[in-house]
Coordinates of C-alpha atoms in Angstrom, one line a residue:
X1 CA -6.8 -36.7 -19.2
X2 CA -9.8 -38.9 -20.2
X3 CA -13.4 -37.9 -19.9
X4 CA -13.8 -40.7 -17.4
X5 CA -11.2 -39.0 -15.2
X6 CA -13.0 -35.7 -15.6
X7 CA -16.3 -37.3 -14.6
X8 CA -14.7 -38.7 -11.5
X9 CA -13.3 -35.2 -10.6
X10 CA -16.8 -33.9 -10.5
X11 CA -17.2 -35.4 -7.1
X12 CA -14.7 -32.9 -5.7
X13 CA -15.4 -29.4 -4.2
X14 CA -16.8 -26.7 -6.5
X15 CA -17.6 -23.0 -6.1
X16 CA -20.2 -23.0 -8.8
X17 CA -23.9 -22.7 -9.2
X18 CA -25.4 -26.1 -8.4
X19 CA -27.4 -26.2 -11.7
X20 CA -24.2 -25.4 -13.6
X21 CA -22.4 -28.3 -12.0
X22 CA -25.2 -30.6 -12.9
X23 CA -25.3 -29.4 -16.5
X24 CA -21.5 -29.8 -16.7
X25 CA -21.7 -33.4 -15.5
X26 CA -24.5 -34.2 -18.0
X27 CA -22.5 -32.6 -20.8
X28 CA -19.3 -34.5 -20.0
X29 CA -21.3 -37.8 -19.6
X30 CA -22.9 -37.2 -23.0
X31 CA -19.5 -36.7 -24.6
X32 CA -18.1 -39.8 -22.9
X33 CA -21.0 -41.9 -24.3
X34 CA -20.3 -40.8 -27.9
X35 CA -18.5 -43.5 -30.0
X36 CA -15.9 -41.1 -31.1
X37 CA -14.9 -40.4 -27.5
X38 CA -13.3 -43.9 -27.2
X39 CA -10.2 -42.8 -29.0
X40 CA -10.3 -39.0 -28.4
X41 CA -8.5 -37.5 -25.4
X42 CA -9.0 -34.3 -23.6
X43 CA -6.2 -31.9 -22.7
X44 CA -5.5 -28.7 -20.7
X45 CA -6.4 -25.4 -22.4
X46 CA -3.3 -23.5 -23.6
X47 CA -3.3 -19.8 -22.8
X48 CA -1.1 -19.0 -25.7
X49 CA -3.8 -20.2 -28.2
X50 CA -6.0 -17.2 -27.5
X51 CA -5.1 -13.5 -27.1
X52 CA -4.6 -12.9 -23.3
X53 CA -6.6 -9.6 -23.5
X54 CA -7.8 -7.0 -25.9
X55 CA -7.1 -3.3 -25.6
X56 CA -9.6 -0.5 -25.5
X57 CA -7.3 2.5 -25.5
X58 CA -5.1 2.0 -22.5
X59 CA -7.5 -0.4 -20.9
X60 CA -6.8 -4.1 -21.0
X61 CA -9.9 -6.2 -21.0
X62 CA -9.4 -9.8 -19.8
X63 CA -12.2 -12.2 -20.5
X64 CA -13.4 -14.6 -17.7
X65 CA -16.0 -16.8 -19.3
X66 CA -17.6 -20.2 -18.8
X67 CA -16.8 -22.8 -16.2
X68 CA -13.4 -22.3 -14.6
X69 CA -10.9 -25.0 -13.6
X70 CA -7.3 -24.8 -12.7
X71 CA -5.9 -25.9 -16.1
X72 CA -9.1 -25.8 -18.2
X73 CA -10.2 -28.4 -20.7
X74 CA -9.8 -28.6 -24.5
X75 CA -11.6 -31.4 -26.3
X76 CA -11.7 -31.8 -30.1
X77 CA -10.1 -28.4 -30.5
X78 CA -12.8 -26.7 -28.4
X79 CA -12.3 -25.0 -24.9
X80 CA -14.9 -26.7 -22.8
X81 CA -13.5 -25.4 -19.5
X82 CA -11.6 -22.1 -19.0
X83 CA -8.1 -22.2 -17.5
X84 CA -7.7 -20.2 -14.3
X85 CA -3.9 -20.3 -14.8
X86 CA -4.5 -18.9 -18.3
X87 CA -6.4 -15.9 -16.7
X88 CA -3.5 -15.4 -14.2
X89 CA -1.0 -15.4 -17.1
X90 CA -3.1 -12.8 -19.0
X91 CA -3.3 -10.6 -15.9
X92 CA 0.5 -10.7 -15.4
X93 CA 1.1 -9.8 -19.0
X94 CA -1.2 -6.9 -18.7
X95 CA 0.5 -5.7 -15.6
X96 CA 3.9 -5.8 -17.3
X97 CA 2.6 -4.1 -20.5
X98 CA 3.6 -0.4 -20.4
X99 CA 0.7 0.4 -22.8
X100 CA -1.8 -0.8 -20.1
X101 CA -3.0 1.8 -17.6
X102 CA -5.9 -0.2 -16.1
X103 CA -7.3 -3.7 -16.3
X104 CA -10.9 -4.9 -16.5
X105 CA -12.1 -8.4 -15.8
X106 CA -14.9 -9.0 -18.2
X107 CA -16.8 -11.8 -16.3
X108 CA -19.6 -14.1 -17.5
X109 CA -19.2 -17.3 -15.5
X110 CA -21.1 -19.6 -13.2
X111 CA -18.0 -20.3 -11.2
X112 CA -15.8 -23.3 -11.2
X113 CA -13.6 -25.7 -9.2
X114 CA -12.3 -24.9 -5.8
X115 CA -8.9 -26.3 -6.9
X116 CA -7.1 -23.3 -8.3
X117 CA -9.4 -20.5 -7.2
X118 CA -7.2 -19.2 -4.4
X119 CA -4.2 -19.1 -6.8
X120 CA -6.2 -17.0 -9.2
X121 CA -7.7 -14.7 -6.6
X122 CA -4.1 -14.1 -5.3
X123 CA -3.0 -13.1 -8.8
X124 CA -5.9 -10.7 -9.0
X125 CA -4.9 -9.1 -5.7
X126 CA -1.2 -8.9 -6.7
X127 CA -1.9 -7.3 -10.1
X128 CA -4.5 -4.9 -8.6
X129 CA -1.8 -3.6 -6.2
X130 CA 0.3 -2.6 -9.2
X131 CA -2.4 -1.3 -11.6
X132 CA -6.0 -0.3 -11.2
X133 CA -8.1 -3.4 -11.6
X134 CA -11.9 -3.5 -12.1
X135 CA -14.5 -6.2 -12.7
X136 CA -17.7 -6.2 -14.7
X137 CA -20.5 -8.9 -14.4
X138 CA -21.5 -9.1 -18.0
X139 CA -24.4 -11.5 -17.5
X140 CA -23.4 -13.8 -14.7
X141 CA -20.8 -13.5 -11.9
X142 CA -21.4 -16.4 -9.6
X143 CA -19.5 -18.3 -6.9
X144 CA -15.8 -18.8 -7.9
X145 CA -16.2 -16.0 -10.5
X146 CA -17.2 -13.7 -7.7
X147 CA -14.4 -15.0 -5.5
X148 CA -11.8 -13.9 -7.9
X149 CA -13.6 -10.6 -8.7
X150 CA -14.3 -9.4 -5.1
X151 CA -10.7 -8.0 -4.8
X152 CA -11.3 -5.6 -7.7
X153 CA -11.3 -1.8 -7.0
X154 CA -14.9 -1.6 -8.2
X155 CA -17.5 -4.1 -9.5
X156 CA -20.3 -3.1 -11.8
X157 CA -23.1 -4.9 -13.6
X158 CA -26.0 -4.2 -16.0
X159 CA -29.4 -4.2 -14.5
X160 CA -30.2 -7.8 -15.8
X161 CA -27.0 -9.4 -14.5
X162 CA -26.9 -12.1 -11.8
X163 CA -24.4 -11.8 -9.1
X164 CA -23.7 -14.0 -6.0
X165 CA -24.2 -17.7 -5.4
X166 CA -21.4 -17.4 -2.8
X167 CA -20.8 -20.8 -1.3
X168 CA -19.3 -24.3 -1.9
X169 CA -21.0 -27.4 -3.3
X170 CA -20.2 -31.0 -3.7
X171 CA -22.1 -33.5 -5.9
X172 CA -22.4 -37.0 -4.6
X173 CA -23.4 -39.5 -7.3
X174 CA -24.8 -42.8 -5.9
X175 CA -25.4 -45.6 -8.4
X176 CA -26.0 -48.5 -6.0
X177 CA -29.7 -49.0 -7.0
X178 CA -28.9 -48.9 -10.7
X179 CA -26.2 -51.5 -10.1
X180 CA -28.6 -53.7 -8.2
X181 CA -31.0 -53.6 -11.1
X182 CA -28.3 -54.8 -13.4
X183 CA -27.2 -57.4 -11.0
X184 CA -23.8 -55.8 -10.3
X185 CA -22.4 -55.5 -6.8
X186 CA -19.3 -53.5 -5.9
X187 CA -17.4 -54.1 -2.7
X188 CA -15.2 -51.2 -1.5
X189 CA -12.0 -52.3 0.3
X190 CA -10.1 -49.6 2.0
X191 CA -7.5 -48.9 4.7
X192 CA -8.4 -45.9 6.8
X193 CA -11.8 -45.2 8.2
X194 CA -12.6 -42.3 5.9
X195 CA -10.6 -43.5 2.9
X196 CA -13.7 -44.4 0.8
X197 CA -15.9 -41.6 2.1
X198 CA -18.4 -40.5 -0.6
X199 CA -17.8 -43.3 -3.0
X200 CA -20.7 -43.7 -5.5
X201 CA -21.5 -47.4 -5.1
X202 CA -22.5 -47.2 -1.4
X203 CA -25.2 -45.1 0.3
X204 CA -23.9 -42.1 2.1
X205 CA -24.0 -42.6 5.9
X206 CA -24.6 -39.8 8.3
X207 CA -21.1 -40.0 9.6
X208 CA -19.5 -39.8 6.1
X209 CA -21.9 -37.0 5.2
X210 CA -20.7 -35.0 8.3
X211 CA -17.1 -35.7 7.3
X212 CA -17.6 -34.4 3.8
X213 CA -19.5 -31.4 5.1
X214 CA -16.6 -30.4 7.4
X215 CA -14.4 -30.1 4.3
X216 CA -17.0 -28.0 2.6
X217 CA -17.3 -25.7 5.6
X218 CA -13.5 -25.2 5.7
X219 CA -13.5 -24.0 2.1
X220 CA -16.6 -21.8 2.7
X221 CA -14.6 -20.1 5.5
X222 CA -11.9 -19.2 3.0
X223 CA -14.5 -17.8 0.7
X224 CA -16.0 -15.7 3.5
X225 CA -12.5 -14.3 4.3
X226 CA -12.0 -13.4 0.7
X227 CA -15.3 -11.5 0.6
X228 CA -14.5 -9.7 3.9
X229 CA -11.1 -8.6 2.7
X230 CA -12.0 -7.9 -0.9
X231 CA -15.2 -5.9 -0.2
X232 CA -13.9 -4.4 3.1
X233 CA -16.9 -5.6 5.1
X234 CA -17.5 -7.2 8.5
X235 CA -18.0 -10.9 9.1
X236 CA -21.7 -10.2 9.8
X237 CA -22.1 -8.3 6.5
X238 CA -20.2 -11.0 4.6
X239 CA -22.6 -13.7 5.9
X240 CA -25.6 -11.8 4.6
X241 CA -23.9 -11.6 1.2
X242 CA -22.6 -15.2 1.2
X243 CA -25.7 -17.3 1.9
X244 CA -25.7 -18.9 -1.6
X245 CA -28.4 -16.6 -3.0
X246 CA -28.1 -15.2 -6.5
X247 CA -29.0 -11.5 -6.8
X248 CA -30.2 -9.4 -9.7
X249 CA -27.9 -6.4 -10.1
X250 CA -30.1 -3.9 -8.2
X251 CA -30.4 -6.3 -5.2
X252 CA -26.7 -7.1 -5.4
X253 CA -25.9 -3.4 -5.2
X254 CA -28.1 -3.0 -2.1
X255 CA -26.5 -6.1 -0.5
X256 CA -23.0 -4.7 -1.1
X257 CA -21.8 -7.2 -3.7
X258 CA -21.2 -4.6 -6.4
X259 CA -20.6 -0.9 -6.5
X260 CA -22.7 0.4 -9.5
X261 CA -25.4 -0.7 -11.9
X262 CA -24.6 0.6 -15.4
X263 CA -23.9 -0.5 -19.0
X264 CA -20.6 -2.0 -20.0
X265 CA -19.7 1.1 -22.1
X266 CA -20.6 3.4 -19.2
X267 CA -18.3 1.5 -16.9
X268 CA -15.4 1.5 -19.3
X269 CA -15.8 5.3 -19.7
X270 CA -15.9 5.6 -15.9
X271 CA -12.6 3.6 -15.6
X272 CA -11.0 5.8 -18.2
X273 CA -12.0 9.0 -16.5
X274 CA -10.8 7.7 -13.2
X275 CA -7.5 6.2 -14.1
X276 CA -6.4 6.9 -17.7
X277 CA -6.9 10.7 -18.1
X278 CA -3.7 12.4 -19.0
X279 CA -2.7 15.9 -17.9
X280 CA -4.0 17.7 -21.0
X281 CA -7.4 16.0 -20.7
X282 CA -7.6 16.8 -17.0
X283 CA -6.9 20.5 -17.7
X284 CA -9.5 20.6 -20.5
X285 CA -12.3 18.7 -18.7
X286 CA -11.7 19.7 -15.1
X287 CA -10.0 23.2 -15.0
X288 CA -11.5 24.0 -11.6
X289 CA -10.0 20.8 -10.1
X290 CA -6.6 21.6 -11.6
X291 CA -6.7 25.2 -10.1
X292 CA -7.7 23.9 -6.7
X293 CA -5.0 21.3 -6.8
X294 CA -2.4 23.9 -7.9
X295 CA -3.4 26.2 -5.1
X296 CA -3.2 23.3 -2.6
X297 CA 0.2 22.4 -3.8
X298 CA 1.4 26.0 -3.6
X299 CA 0.1 26.4 -0.1
X300 CA 1.8 23.1 1.0
X301 CA 5.1 24.3 -0.7
X302 CA 4.9 27.6 1.1
X303 CA 4.4 25.9 4.4
X304 CA 7.3 23.6 3.8
X305 CA 9.5 26.6 2.9
X306 CA 8.5 28.5 6.0
X307 CA 9.3 25.5 8.2
X308 CA 12.7 25.2 6.5
X309 CA 13.4 28.9 7.1
X310 CA 12.3 28.7 10.8
X311 CA 14.6 25.7 11.2
X312 CA 17.5 27.5 9.6
X313 CA 16.9 30.6 11.7
X314 CA 16.8 28.5 14.9
X315 CA 20.1 26.7 13.9
X316 CA 21.7 30.1 13.2
X317 CA 20.6 31.6 16.5
X318 CA 22.0 28.6 18.3
X319 CA 25.3 28.9 16.5
X320 CA 25.4 32.6 17.4
X321 CA 24.7 31.9 21.1
X322 CA 27.5 29.3 21.1
X323 CA 29.8 31.9 19.5
X324 CA 29.0 34.5 22.1
X325 CA 29.5 32.1 24.9
X326 CA 32.9 31.2 23.5
X327 CA 33.9 34.8 23.3
X328 CA 32.8 35.4 26.8
X329 CA 34.8 32.5 27.9
X330 CA 37.9 33.9 26.3
X331 CA 37.4 37.1 28.1
X332 CA 36.4 35.8 31.5
X333 CA 38.7 32.8 31.8
X334 CA 37.9 29.0 32.0
X335 CA 36.4 29.0 35.5
X336 CA 33.8 31.7 34.9
X337 CA 33.3 30.5 31.4
X338 CA 32.2 27.1 32.7
X339 CA 29.9 28.7 35.2
X340 CA 28.4 30.9 32.4
X341 CA 27.8 27.9 30.1
X342 CA 26.1 26.0 32.9
X343 CA 23.8 28.9 33.7
X344 CA 23.0 29.3 30.0
X345 CA 22.2 25.6 29.6
X346 CA 19.8 25.7 32.5
X347 CA 17.5 27.9 30.5
X348 CA 17.3 30.7 33.2
X349 CA 16.7 34.1 31.8
X350 CA 19.3 36.9 32.4
X351 CA 16.6 39.0 34.2
X352 CA 15.8 36.2 36.7
X353 CA 19.5 35.7 37.3
X354 CA 20.1 39.4 37.8
X355 CA 17.3 39.5 40.5
X356 CA 19.2 36.8 42.4
X357 CA 22.6 38.7 42.5
X358 CA 22.2 39.3 46.2
X359 CA 21.6 35.6 46.9
X360 CA 24.4 34.3 44.7
X361 CA 27.9 34.2 46.2
X362 CA 30.1 35.8 43.5
X363 CA 33.7 34.7 43.5
X364 CA 34.7 37.7 41.3
X365 CA 32.2 40.6 41.7
X366 CA 34.0 42.6 39.0
X367 CA 33.1 39.9 36.4
X368 CA 29.5 39.2 37.4
X369 CA 28.0 42.0 35.3
X370 CA 30.1 41.0 32.3
X371 CA 28.8 37.5 32.6
X372 CA 25.2 38.7 32.9
X373 CA 25.6 40.9 29.8
X374 CA 27.1 38.0 27.8
X375 CA 24.3 35.7 29.0
X376 CA 21.6 38.2 28.0
X377 CA 23.1 38.5 24.5
X378 CA 23.4 34.8 24.1
X379 CA 19.7 34.2 25.2
X380 CA 18.6 36.9 22.7
X381 CA 20.6 35.4 19.9
X382 CA 22.5 38.7 19.2
X383 CA 26.2 39.0 18.5
X384 CA 28.3 40.5 21.3
X385 CA 31.8 41.8 21.0
X386 CA 34.3 41.5 23.8
X387 CA 34.2 45.3 24.1
X388 CA 30.5 45.2 24.8
X389 CA 31.0 42.4 27.4
X390 CA 33.3 44.8 29.3
X391 CA 30.7 47.6 29.3
X392 CA 32.2 49.6 26.4
X393 CA 29.9 51.0 23.7
X394 CA 29.6 48.5 20.8
X395 CA 30.5 49.9 17.4
X396 CA 28.6 49.0 14.3
X397 CA 32.0 48.7 12.5
X398 CA 34.3 45.6 12.8
X399 CA 36.1 45.6 16.2
X400 CA 39.6 47.0 16.2
X401 CA 42.2 44.3 17.0
X402 CA 44.2 46.5 19.3
X403 CA 41.0 47.2 21.2
X404 CA 40.2 43.5 21.5
X405 CA 43.7 42.9 22.9
X406 CA 43.4 45.7 25.4
X407 CA 40.0 44.4 26.5
X408 CA 41.3 40.9 27.0
X409 CA 44.3 42.2 29.1
X410 CA 41.9 44.2 31.2
X411 CA 39.6 41.3 31.7
X412 CA 42.1 38.5 32.4
X413 CA 45.2 40.4 33.5
X414 CA 47.4 38.4 31.1
X415 CA 50.4 39.7 29.2
X416 CA 50.0 41.5 25.8
X417 CA 51.6 38.5 24.0
X418 CA 49.1 36.1 25.5
X419 CA 46.3 38.5 24.7
X420 CA 47.3 38.8 21.1
X421 CA 47.5 35.0 20.8
X422 CA 44.1 34.5 22.3
X423 CA 42.4 37.2 20.2
X424 CA 44.1 36.0 17.0
X425 CA 42.5 32.6 17.6
X426 CA 39.1 34.2 18.4
X427 CA 39.2 36.8 15.6
X428 CA 41.3 35.6 12.7
X429 CA 39.9 38.2 10.2
X430 CA 40.6 41.1 12.6
X431 CA 44.0 39.7 13.4
X432 CA 44.9 39.5 9.7
X433 CA 43.7 43.0 9.1
X434 CA 45.9 44.2 12.0
X435 CA 48.9 42.4 10.5
X436 CA 48.3 44.0 7.1
X437 CA 48.1 47.4 8.8
X438 CA 51.4 46.8 10.6
X439 CA 53.1 45.8 7.4
X440 CA 51.7 48.9 5.6
X441 CA 53.1 51.2 8.3
X442 CA 56.6 49.6 7.9
X443 CA 56.6 50.4 4.2

């Protein structure tokens, strides 16, 4: 890329202090006028030529200095413009570095070109989502430099720093009068009404000025949105911050552009305390906070355990109710068992159901009390043996299998063989004990 091409690009959109853009144009023009520049060529800055960041403990410090352009500019071995893509690459390397616990953008920049700034701001947001990312205005944080920094977790500046200049600028260079003085006349031939808008050899008409202004306004809207999202402010608040003014640090703090006014060393210490402190340091420096946190965690753990016990108890009670209803069904028969399950599922209490005995039409009066007793036990979540369902006194010992068989015969009127088969299915442990006892007697 030649210096002439760079000078032409200065007519594009910039997010930079206006005086910085003018100085940049003058500097590049001065270089272009030097005899040595005829054979010299400029090139993009190479990120690998410089360390991407330096470490302060576990903090990676990424420099953001000078005028920013998408690919930067190197001329005669010097970096005249800083590469935005080089900064993005440094941020990604810091994010991937396991030794890095937090990242600091060390900013001293008047801003730069609009081309490339959204890409860099997106990289800042993406890296900041993975690791804590901060920004420090070490002298000047203006325009595009603020655009990329406003997404940081915190922004700080020393008392003498300048912050702001939020806006978009375009520089139109008209040389028509100078050309007239030299007797040179340019004729611009273009297809498309706005194709030659803003060219430097013709005066800028009101129509073309309005056309160029609309493009500036569109980019300014993007800048406003970045401030709103990055600083978490309303559109009205963003407009008070983004009117193009440059603020000294104290005023920038009042306006909401930054979060604290302090020295660079104090801000780095603050970052380390906030994000890099290990457990040993935390215990040593903040024992009260550690104790409070431990107590909070223990209380939360106890609450979770209590909920788990309550849930397990409820599940156990439900399982026991289902078992009792199954036993009652074995004793009463399928028809009464279905009625009993339907009544239990309705949620009615045994007491209410008992008060309605005179209203209900019992098909089998001799079984109604048995069903009520079984329902009461099921609702209370207490185990009920078939003997108790028949009105017999419940023993604290395991029920005798012969007694279970007798109770089933009494309740259902079936044969002893059928009763043994039914009780063996309902009480396999008691059935096995009964078999063992019978075998022992035969010996």
